[in-house]
CSV table of C-alpha atoms and ligand atoms in Angstrom, one decimal:
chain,number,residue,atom,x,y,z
X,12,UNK,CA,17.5,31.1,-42.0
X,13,UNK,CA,14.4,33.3,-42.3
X,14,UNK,CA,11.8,32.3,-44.6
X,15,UNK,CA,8.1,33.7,-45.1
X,16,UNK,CA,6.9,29.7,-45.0
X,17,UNK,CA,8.2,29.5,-41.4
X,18,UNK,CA,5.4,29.6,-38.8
X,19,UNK,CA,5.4,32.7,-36.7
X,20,UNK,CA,5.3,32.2,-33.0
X,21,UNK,CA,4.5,34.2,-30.1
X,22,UNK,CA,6.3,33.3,-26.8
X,23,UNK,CA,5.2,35.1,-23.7
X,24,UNK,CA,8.3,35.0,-21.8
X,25,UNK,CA,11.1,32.6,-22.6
X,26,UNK,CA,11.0,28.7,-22.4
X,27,UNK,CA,14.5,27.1,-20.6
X,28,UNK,CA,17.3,28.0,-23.4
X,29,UNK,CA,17.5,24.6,-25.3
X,30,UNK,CA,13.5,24.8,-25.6
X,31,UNK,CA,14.1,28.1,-27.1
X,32,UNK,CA,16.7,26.9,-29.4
X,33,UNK,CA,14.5,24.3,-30.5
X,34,UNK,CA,11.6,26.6,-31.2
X,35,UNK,CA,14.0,28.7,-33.2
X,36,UNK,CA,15.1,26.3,-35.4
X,37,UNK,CA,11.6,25.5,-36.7
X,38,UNK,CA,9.7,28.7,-36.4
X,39,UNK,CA,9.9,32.6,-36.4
X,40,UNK,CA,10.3,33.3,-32.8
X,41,UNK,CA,9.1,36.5,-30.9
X,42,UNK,CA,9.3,36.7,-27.2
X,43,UNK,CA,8.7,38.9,-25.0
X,44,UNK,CA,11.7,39.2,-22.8
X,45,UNK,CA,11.0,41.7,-20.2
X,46,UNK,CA,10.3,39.5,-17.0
X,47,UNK,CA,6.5,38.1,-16.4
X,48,UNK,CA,3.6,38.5,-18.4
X,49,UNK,CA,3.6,40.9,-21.5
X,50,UNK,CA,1.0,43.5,-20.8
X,51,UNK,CA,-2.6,43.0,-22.4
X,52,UNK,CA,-1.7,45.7,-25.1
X,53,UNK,CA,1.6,44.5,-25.9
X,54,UNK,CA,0.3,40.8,-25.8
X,55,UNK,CA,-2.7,41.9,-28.0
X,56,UNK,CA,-0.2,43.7,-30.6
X,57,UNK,CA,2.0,40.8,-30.9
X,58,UNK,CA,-0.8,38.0,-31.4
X,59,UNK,CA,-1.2,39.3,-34.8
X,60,UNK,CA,-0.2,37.3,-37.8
X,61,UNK,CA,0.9,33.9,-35.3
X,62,UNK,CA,0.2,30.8,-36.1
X,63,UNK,CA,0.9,29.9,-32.5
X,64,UNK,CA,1.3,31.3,-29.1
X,65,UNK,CA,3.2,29.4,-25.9
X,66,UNK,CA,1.9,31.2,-22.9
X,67,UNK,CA,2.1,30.7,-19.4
X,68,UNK,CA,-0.6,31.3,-16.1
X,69,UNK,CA,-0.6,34.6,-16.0
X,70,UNK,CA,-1.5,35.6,-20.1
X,71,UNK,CA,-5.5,35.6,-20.4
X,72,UNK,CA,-5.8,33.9,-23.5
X,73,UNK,CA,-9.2,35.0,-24.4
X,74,UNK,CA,-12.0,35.7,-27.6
X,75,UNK,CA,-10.7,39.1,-28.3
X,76,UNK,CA,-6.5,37.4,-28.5
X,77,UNK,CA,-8.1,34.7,-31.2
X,78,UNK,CA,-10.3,38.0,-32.8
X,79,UNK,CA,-6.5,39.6,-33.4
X,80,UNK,CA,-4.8,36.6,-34.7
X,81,UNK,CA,-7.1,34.9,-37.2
X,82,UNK,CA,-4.2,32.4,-38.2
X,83,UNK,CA,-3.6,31.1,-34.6
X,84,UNK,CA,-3.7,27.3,-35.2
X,85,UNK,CA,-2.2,26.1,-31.2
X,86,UNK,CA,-2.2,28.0,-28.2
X,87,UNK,CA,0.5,25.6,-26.1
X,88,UNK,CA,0.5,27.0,-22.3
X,89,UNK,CA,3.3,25.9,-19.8
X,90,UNK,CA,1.5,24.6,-17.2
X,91,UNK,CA,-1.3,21.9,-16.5
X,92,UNK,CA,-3.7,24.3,-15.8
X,93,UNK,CA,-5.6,26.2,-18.2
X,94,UNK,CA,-8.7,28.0,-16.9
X,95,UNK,CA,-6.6,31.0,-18.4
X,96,UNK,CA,-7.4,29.9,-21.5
X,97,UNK,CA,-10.8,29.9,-23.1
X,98,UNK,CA,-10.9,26.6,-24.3
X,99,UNK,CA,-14.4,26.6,-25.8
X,100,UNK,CA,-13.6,29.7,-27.8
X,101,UNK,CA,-10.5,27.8,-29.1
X,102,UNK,CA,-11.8,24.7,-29.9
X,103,UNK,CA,-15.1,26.6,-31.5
X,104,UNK,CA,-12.7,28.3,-34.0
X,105,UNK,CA,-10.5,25.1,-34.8
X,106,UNK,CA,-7.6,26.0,-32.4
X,107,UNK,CA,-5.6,23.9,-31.0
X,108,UNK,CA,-4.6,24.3,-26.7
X,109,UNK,CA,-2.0,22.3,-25.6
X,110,UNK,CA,-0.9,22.0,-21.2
X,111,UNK,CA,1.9,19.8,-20.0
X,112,UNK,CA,0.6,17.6,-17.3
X,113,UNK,CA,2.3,14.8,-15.1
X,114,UNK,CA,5.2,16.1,-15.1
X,115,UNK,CA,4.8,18.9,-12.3
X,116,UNK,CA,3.0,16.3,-10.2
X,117,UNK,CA,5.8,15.2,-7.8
X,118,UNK,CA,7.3,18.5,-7.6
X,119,UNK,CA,3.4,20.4,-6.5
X,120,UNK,CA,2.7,17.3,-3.3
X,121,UNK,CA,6.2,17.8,-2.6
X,122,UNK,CA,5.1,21.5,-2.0
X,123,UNK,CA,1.9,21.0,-0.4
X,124,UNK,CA,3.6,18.7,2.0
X,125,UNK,CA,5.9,21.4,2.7
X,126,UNK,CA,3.2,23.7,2.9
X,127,UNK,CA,1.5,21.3,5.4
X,128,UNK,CA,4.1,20.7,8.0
X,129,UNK,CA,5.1,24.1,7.9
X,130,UNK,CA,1.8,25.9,8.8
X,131,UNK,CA,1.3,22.4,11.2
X,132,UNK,CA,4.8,22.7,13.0
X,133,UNK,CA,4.7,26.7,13.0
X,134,UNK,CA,8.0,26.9,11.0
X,135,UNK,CA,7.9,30.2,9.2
X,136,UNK,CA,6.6,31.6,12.6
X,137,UNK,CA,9.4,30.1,14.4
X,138,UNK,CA,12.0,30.7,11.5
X,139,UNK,CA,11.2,34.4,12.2
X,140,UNK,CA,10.9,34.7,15.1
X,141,UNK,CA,14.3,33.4,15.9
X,142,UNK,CA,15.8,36.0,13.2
X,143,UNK,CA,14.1,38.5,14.5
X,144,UNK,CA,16.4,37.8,17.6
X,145,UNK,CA,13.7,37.2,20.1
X,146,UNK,CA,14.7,33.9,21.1
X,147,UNK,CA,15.8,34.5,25.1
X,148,UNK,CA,14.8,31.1,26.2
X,149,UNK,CA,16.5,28.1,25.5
X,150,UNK,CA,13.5,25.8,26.2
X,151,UNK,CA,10.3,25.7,27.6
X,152,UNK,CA,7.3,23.1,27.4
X,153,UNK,CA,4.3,25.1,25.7
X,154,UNK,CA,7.1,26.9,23.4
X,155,UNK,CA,6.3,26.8,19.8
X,156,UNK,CA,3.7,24.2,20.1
X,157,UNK,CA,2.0,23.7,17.1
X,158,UNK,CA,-0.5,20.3,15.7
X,159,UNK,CA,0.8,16.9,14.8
X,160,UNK,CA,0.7,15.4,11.0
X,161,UNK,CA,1.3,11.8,11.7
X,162,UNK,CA,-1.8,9.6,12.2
X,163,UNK,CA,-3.8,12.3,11.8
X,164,UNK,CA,-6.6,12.7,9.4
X,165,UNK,CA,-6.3,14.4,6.0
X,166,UNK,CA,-9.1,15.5,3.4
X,167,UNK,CA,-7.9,15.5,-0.2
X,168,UNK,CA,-10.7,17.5,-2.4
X,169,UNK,CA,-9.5,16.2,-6.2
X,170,UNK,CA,-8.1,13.1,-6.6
X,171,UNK,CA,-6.7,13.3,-9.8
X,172,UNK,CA,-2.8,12.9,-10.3
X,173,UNK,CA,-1.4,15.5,-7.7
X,174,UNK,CA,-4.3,14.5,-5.8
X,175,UNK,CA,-2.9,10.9,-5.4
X,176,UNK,CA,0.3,11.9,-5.1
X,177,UNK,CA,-0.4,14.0,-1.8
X,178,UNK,CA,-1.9,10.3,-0.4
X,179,UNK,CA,1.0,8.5,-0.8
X,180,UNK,CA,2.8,11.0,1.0
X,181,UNK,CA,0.2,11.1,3.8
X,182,UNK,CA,-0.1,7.0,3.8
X,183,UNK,CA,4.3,7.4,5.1
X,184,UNK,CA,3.0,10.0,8.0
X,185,UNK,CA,0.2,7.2,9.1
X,186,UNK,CA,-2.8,9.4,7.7
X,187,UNK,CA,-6.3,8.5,8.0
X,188,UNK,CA,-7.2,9.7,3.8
X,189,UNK,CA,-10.6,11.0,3.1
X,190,UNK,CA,-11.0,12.2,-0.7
X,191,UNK,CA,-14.0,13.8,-2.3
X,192,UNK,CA,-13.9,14.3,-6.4
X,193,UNK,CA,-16.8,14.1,-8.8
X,194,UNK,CA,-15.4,11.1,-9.8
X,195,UNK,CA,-14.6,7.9,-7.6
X,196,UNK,CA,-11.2,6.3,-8.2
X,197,UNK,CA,-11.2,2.5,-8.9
X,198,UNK,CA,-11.1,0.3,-6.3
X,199,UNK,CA,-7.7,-1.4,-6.3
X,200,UNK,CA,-6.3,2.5,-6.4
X,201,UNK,CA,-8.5,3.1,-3.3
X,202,UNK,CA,-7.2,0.0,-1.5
X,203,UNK,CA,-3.6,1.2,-2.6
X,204,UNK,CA,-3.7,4.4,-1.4
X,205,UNK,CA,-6.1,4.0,2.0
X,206,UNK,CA,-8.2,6.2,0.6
X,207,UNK,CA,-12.0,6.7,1.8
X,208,UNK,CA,-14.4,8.2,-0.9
X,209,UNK,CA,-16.3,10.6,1.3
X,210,UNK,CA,-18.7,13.1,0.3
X,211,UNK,CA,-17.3,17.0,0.7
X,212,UNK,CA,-19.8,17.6,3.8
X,213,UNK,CA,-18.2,14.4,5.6
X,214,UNK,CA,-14.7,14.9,4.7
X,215,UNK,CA,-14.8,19.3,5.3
X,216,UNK,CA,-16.6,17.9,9.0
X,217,UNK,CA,-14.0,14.9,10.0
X,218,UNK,CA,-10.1,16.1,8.0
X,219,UNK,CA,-7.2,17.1,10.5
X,220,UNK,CA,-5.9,19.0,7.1
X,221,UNK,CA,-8.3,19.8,4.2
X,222,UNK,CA,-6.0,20.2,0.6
X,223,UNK,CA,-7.1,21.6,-2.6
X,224,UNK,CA,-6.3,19.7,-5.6
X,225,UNK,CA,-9.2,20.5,-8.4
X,226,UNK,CA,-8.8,22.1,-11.3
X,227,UNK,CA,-10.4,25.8,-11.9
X,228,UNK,CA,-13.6,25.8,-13.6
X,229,UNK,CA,-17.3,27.4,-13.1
X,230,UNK,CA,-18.0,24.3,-10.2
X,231,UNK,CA,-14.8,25.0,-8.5
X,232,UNK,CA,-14.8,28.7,-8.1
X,233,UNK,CA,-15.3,29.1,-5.0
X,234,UNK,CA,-16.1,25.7,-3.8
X,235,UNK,CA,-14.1,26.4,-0.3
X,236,UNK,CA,-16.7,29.7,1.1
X,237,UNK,CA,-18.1,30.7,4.0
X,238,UNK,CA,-20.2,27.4,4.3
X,239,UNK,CA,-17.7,24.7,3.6
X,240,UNK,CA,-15.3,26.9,6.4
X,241,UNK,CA,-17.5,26.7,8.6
X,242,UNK,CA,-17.9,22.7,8.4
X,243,UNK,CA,-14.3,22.6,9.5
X,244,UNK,CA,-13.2,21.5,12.5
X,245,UNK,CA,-11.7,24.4,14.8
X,246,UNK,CA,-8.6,23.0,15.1
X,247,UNK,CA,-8.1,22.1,10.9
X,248,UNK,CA,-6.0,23.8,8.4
X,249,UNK,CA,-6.3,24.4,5.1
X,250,UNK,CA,-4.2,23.8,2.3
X,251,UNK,CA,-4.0,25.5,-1.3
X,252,UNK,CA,-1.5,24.9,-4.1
X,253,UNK,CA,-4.5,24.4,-6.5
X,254,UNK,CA,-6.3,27.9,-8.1
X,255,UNK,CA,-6.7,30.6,-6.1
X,256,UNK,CA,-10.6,31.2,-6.6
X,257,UNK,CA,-11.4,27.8,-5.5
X,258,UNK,CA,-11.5,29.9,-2.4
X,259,UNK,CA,-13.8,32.4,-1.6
X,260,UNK,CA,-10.4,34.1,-0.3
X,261,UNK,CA,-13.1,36.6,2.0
X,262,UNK,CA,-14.7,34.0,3.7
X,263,UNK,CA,-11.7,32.8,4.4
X,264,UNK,CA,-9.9,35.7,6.3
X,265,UNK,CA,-13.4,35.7,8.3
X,266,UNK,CA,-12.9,32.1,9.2
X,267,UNK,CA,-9.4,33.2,10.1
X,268,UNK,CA,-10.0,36.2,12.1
X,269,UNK,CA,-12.9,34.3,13.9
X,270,UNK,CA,-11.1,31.3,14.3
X,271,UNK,CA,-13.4,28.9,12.8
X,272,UNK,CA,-10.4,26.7,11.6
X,273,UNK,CA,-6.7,26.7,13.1
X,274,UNK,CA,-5.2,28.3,10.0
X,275,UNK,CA,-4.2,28.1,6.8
X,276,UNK,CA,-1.2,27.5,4.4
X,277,UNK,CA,-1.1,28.9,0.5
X,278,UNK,CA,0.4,29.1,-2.8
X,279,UNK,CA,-2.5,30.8,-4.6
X,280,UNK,CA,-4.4,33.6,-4.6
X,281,UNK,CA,-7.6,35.2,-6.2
X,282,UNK,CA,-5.3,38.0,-7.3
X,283,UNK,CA,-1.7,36.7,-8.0
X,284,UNK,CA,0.7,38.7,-7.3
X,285,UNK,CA,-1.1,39.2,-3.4
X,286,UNK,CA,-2.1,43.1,-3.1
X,287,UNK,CA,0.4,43.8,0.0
X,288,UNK,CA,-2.8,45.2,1.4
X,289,UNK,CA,-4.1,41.5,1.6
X,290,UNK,CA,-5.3,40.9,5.3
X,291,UNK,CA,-4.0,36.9,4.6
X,292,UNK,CA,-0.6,38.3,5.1
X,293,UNK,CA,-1.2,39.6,8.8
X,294,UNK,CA,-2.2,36.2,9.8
X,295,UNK,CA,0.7,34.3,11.6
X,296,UNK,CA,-1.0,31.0,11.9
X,297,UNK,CA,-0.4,31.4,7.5
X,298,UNK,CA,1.7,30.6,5.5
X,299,UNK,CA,2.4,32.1,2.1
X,300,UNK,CA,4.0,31.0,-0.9
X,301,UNK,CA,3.8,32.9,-4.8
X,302,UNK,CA,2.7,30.3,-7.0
X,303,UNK,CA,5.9,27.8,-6.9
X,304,UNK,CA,3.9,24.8,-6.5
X,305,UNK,CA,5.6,23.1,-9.9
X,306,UNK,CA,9.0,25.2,-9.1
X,307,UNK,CA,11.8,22.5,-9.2
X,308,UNK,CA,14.4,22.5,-11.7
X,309,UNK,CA,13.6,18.9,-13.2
X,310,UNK,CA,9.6,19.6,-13.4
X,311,UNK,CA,10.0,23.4,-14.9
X,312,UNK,CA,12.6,21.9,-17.2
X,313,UNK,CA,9.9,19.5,-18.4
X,314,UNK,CA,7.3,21.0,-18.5
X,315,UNK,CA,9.2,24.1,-20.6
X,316,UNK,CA,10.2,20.9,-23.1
X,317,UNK,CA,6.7,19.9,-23.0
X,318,UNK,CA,5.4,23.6,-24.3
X,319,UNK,CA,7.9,23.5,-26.9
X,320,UNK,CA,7.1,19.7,-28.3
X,321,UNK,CA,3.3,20.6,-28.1
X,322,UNK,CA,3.8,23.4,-29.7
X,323,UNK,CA,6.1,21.9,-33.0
X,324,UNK,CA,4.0,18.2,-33.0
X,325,UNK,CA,0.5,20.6,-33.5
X,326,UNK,CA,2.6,22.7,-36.1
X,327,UNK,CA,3.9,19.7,-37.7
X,328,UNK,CA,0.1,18.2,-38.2
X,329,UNK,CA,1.2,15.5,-35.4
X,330,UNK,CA,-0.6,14.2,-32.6
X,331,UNK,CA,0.4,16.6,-29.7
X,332,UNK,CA,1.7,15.0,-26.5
X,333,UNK,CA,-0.9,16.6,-24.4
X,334,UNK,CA,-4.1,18.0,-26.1
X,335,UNK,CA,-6.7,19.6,-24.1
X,336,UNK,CA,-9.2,20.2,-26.3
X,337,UNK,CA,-9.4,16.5,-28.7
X,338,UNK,CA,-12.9,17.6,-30.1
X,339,UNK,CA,-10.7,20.1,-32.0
X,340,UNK,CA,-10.0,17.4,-34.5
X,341,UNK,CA,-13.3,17.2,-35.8
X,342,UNK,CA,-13.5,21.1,-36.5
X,343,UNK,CA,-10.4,21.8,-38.1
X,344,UNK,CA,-8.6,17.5,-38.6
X,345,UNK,CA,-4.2,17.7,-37.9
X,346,UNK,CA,-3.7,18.0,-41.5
X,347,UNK,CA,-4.9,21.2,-41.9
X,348,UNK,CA,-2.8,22.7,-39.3
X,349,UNK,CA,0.1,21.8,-40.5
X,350,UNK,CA,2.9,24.1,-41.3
X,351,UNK,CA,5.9,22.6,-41.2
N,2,DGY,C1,0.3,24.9,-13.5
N,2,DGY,O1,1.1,24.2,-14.2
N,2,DGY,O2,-0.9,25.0,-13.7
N,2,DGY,C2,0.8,25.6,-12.3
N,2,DGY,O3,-0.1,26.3,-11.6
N,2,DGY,C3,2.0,26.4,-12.7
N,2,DGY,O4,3.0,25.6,-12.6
């Protein structure tokens, strides 16, 4: 049943069907149904009047949204990153920003793993290669040879939760683990894991396989540039299912094209979707993914349930599950967001 007392609710493009159901039954739903991101005008249009928005990576959730929707009380995004939001802004003018973290953790090692052995072992080379039907020789010894993964050494740059989770899989392949983050893990986790705290100099200098796992902010944009690349050893790769401008993506076809490391294998990009221009995507010692890091059916399906729960606990004047920006409380307190 409509009623004017129901909040209103933008959703940038639709959660899993039972999280959409749920958001319906509590709220005034518009989505935009199209396919990807609504376009800034459309998205700037349907702001107005929300009291909350669920977005998702690709929506800039910036000053001049919040200008347009003055009763925007929760911004919830589908995902665990949120440098697509401005936070500050948010918090500033009592808004509440919501992400769904933990949940997408297995599911984004899983994939740098894959993205690991693959650029390691030569696998989308030799996938096409063979369809291309130039496979004339059974067998020969230098065919296809590519690096090895087990026992050797692996530099993990954020060691937060997907962070960790990319050790454990490199402590099954015998690893030496180097890890570099701003802040040092406790001791007994360090001992767990076999992981050496190692500064970024030491770890870009010594790792086998050097893998992105910070978050996007103004320390991390491009942390990985022409300097750090060329600390790498000539035989390294580097691995990226973290933010795209955490690389200086330029420096990094130079160090490709002048072989300062051994290449490189990513799911992010400066400019997602990839320009098909993008020199990255001559490179066959690459490898190339669009943004699936978290794309398995049980982590998407939580992490849609996630948007949706932040979302109605924050409408509901309840203690969201994930809330990124807590100092929000003291600018505008739980009960005064409630609407439901
Ligand atoms: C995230 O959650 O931040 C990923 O990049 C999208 O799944």
């Amino acid at each position: 049943m409509m009623s004017s007392k129901r909040p209103r609710i933008f959703v940038t493009q639709p959660l899993f069907p039972q999280h959409m159901e749920l958001l319906r039954q509590y709220c005034d739903v518009d989505v935009y149904e199209a396919g990807g991101p609504p376009p800034r005008s459309l998205l700037l249009e349907k702001v107005r009047n929300k009291d909350g928005i669920v977005c998702m990576v690709g929506d800039k959730i910036d000053a001049e949204v919040m200008d347009l929707s003055p009763n925007l009380v929760v911004i919830s995004t589908n995902s665990v990153g949120f440098d697509h939001i401005d936070v500050e802004e948010a918090t500033r003018r009592g808004i509440y920003v919501t992400n769904t973290p933990g949940v997408l953790t297995e599911a984004t090692a899983d994939l740098t793993w894959a993205l690991l052995l693959s650029v390691a072992r030569r696998i989308v080379e030799a996938d096409n290669y063979l369809r291309a039907g130039k496979w004339k020789i059974a067998w020969t010894p230098t065919f296809f040879v590519g690096a090895d993964v087990y026992g050797q050494t692996i530099g993990i740059i954020g060691f937060g939760r997907i962070g960790q989770a990319v050790a454990k899989r490199a402590k099954g392949f015998g690893m030496k683990i180097l890890y570099y983050d701003v802040v040092r893990v406790p001791p007994e986790r360090e001992k767990e894991l076999d992981a050496n705290y190692v500064s970024l100099e030491e770890l870009l200098k010594n790792s086998d396989f050097v893998t992105l796992h910070v978050a996007l902010t103004k320390e991390t944009r491009h942390m990985i540039s022409e300097r750090e690349l060329r600390m790498m050893k000539p035989t390294a790769f580097l691995i990226n299912t973290s933010r795209g401008p955490v690389v200086d993506e330029a420096a990094l076809v130079k160090a490709l094209r002048e072989k300062w490391i051994a290449g490189a294998a990513l799911d992010v990009f400066e400019q997602e979707p990839i320009s098909p221009e993008n020199p990255l995507i001559k490179f066959e010692n690459v490898v190339l993914t669009p943004h699936i890091g978290s794309a398995s059916i049980s982590s998407r399906t939580k992490m849609s349930e996630l948007a949706a729960t932040n979302l109605l606990s924050v409408l509901r004047g309840e203690e969201p599950p994930h809330l990124v920006n807590p100092e929000v409380k003291k600018i505008r307190p739980l009960t005064m967001v409630k609407r439901l």
